[in-house]
Short mmCIF file of C-alpha atoms in Angstrom, two decimals:
data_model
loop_
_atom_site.label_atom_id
_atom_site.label_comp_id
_atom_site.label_asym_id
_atom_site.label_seq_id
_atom_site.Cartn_x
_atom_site.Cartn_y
_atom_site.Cartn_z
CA UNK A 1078 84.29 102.27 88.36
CA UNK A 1079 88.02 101.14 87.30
CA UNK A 1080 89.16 98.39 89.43
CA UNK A 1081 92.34 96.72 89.16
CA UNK A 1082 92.62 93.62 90.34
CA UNK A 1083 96.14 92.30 91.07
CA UNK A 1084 98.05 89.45 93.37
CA UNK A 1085 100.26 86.74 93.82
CA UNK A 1086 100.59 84.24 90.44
CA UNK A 1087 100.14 81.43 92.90
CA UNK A 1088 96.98 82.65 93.99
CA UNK A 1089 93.22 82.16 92.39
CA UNK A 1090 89.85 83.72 94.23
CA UNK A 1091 87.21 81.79 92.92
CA UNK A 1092 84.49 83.79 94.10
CA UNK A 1093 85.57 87.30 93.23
CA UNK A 1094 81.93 88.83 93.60
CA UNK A 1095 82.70 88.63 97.63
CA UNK A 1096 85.62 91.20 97.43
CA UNK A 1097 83.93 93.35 94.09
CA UNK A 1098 82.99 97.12 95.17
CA UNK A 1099 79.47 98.24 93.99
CA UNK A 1100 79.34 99.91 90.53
CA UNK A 1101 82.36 97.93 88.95
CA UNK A 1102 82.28 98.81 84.81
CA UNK A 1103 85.47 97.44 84.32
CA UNK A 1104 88.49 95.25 85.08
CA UNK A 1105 92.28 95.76 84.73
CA UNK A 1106 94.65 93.34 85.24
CA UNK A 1107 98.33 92.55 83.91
CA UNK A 1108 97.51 89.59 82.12
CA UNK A 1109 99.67 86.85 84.27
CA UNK A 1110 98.52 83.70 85.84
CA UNK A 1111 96.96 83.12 89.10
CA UNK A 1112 94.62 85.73 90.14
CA UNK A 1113 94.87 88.29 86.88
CA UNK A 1114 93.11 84.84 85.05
CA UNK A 1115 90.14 85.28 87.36
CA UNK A 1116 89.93 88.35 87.49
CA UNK A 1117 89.51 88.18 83.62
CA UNK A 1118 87.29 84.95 83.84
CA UNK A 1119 85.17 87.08 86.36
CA UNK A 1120 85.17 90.26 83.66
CA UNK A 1121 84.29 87.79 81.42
CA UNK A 1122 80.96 86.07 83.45
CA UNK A 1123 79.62 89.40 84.47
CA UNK A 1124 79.87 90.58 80.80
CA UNK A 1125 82.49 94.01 82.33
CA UNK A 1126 85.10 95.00 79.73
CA UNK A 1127 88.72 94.54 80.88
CA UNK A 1128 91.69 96.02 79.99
CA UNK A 1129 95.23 93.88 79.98
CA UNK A 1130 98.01 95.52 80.44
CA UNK A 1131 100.78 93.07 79.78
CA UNK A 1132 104.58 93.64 80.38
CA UNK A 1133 106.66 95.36 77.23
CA UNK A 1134 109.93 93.44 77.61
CA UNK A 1135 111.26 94.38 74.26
CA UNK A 1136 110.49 98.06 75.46
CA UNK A 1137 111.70 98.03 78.83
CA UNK A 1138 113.65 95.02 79.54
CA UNK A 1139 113.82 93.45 83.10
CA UNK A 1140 111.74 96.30 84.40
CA UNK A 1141 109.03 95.89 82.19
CA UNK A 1142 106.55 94.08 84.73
CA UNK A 1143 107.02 97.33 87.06
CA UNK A 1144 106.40 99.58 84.30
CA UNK A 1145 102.99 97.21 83.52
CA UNK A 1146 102.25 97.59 87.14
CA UNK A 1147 102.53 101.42 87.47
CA UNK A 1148 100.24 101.55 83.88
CA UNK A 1149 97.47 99.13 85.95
CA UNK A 1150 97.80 101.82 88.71
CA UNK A 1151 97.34 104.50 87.07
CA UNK A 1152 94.57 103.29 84.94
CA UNK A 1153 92.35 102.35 88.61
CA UNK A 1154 90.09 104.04 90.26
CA UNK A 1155 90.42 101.17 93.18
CA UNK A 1156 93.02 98.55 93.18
CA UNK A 1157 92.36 95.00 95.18
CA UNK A 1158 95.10 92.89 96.08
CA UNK A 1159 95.34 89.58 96.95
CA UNK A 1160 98.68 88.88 98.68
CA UNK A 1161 100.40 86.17 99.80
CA UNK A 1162 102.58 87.68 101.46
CA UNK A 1163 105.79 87.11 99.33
CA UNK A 1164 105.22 88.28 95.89
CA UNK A 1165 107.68 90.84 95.40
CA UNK A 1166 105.48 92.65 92.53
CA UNK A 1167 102.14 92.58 94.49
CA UNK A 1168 104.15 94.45 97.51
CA UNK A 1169 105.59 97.06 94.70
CA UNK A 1170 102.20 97.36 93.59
CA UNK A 1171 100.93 98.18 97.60
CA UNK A 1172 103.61 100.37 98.15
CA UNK A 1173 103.16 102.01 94.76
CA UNK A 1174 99.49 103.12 95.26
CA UNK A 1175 99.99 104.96 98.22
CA UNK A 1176 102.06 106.98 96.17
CA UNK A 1177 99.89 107.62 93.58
CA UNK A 1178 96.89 108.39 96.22
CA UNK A 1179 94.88 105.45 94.60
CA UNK A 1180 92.70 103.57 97.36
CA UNK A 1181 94.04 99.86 97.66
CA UNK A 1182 92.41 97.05 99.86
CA UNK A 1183 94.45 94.29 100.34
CA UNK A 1184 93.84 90.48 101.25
CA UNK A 1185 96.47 87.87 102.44
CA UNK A 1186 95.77 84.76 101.08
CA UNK A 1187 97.56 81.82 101.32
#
């Protein structure tokens, strides 16, 4: 199973096992600080292959970390958020899922 693990940059889960679904094969994340480095640290520990996608600004421009979020959407078979409640990309990424009927659980964190 896909899952995407996204959130706040602020943020960092240090035990990500807790929140992991059964069956996880590999990790996708957008590359930026906060909890996309765990989420590659835990890919890393627990030996899963991840995927990065990280934002084309010399392809897109301003938009580019949308268009990197709607690529880590696509891409999941699960997404997990970690939210604090203000990041205005993890709330795109929420909304965004529903759209694209992938399942999303989300946790606030502060």
């Amino acid at each position: 199973m896909k899952v995407a693990v996204i959130g706040s940059r602020g943020l960092c889960v240090n035990h990500l096992d807790d929140y992991m679904p059964a069956g996880v094969t590999e990790i996708i994340s957008g590359g930026a600080k906060g909890i996309d480095s765990c989420a590659k640290e835990y890919a890393i520990t627990h030996n899963l292959s991840i995927i990065e996608f990280l934002p084309e600004y010399e392809k897109y421009g301003r938009v580019a970390p949308l268009k990197r979020n709607i690529s880590i959407i696509k891409n999941a078979d699960i997404v997990l958020a970690f939210w604090d409640g203000v990041s205005h990309g993890t709330k795109f990424v929420i909304d965004k899922c529903k759209n694209y009927d992938i399942p999303i659980i989300v946790y606030m964190m502060k």
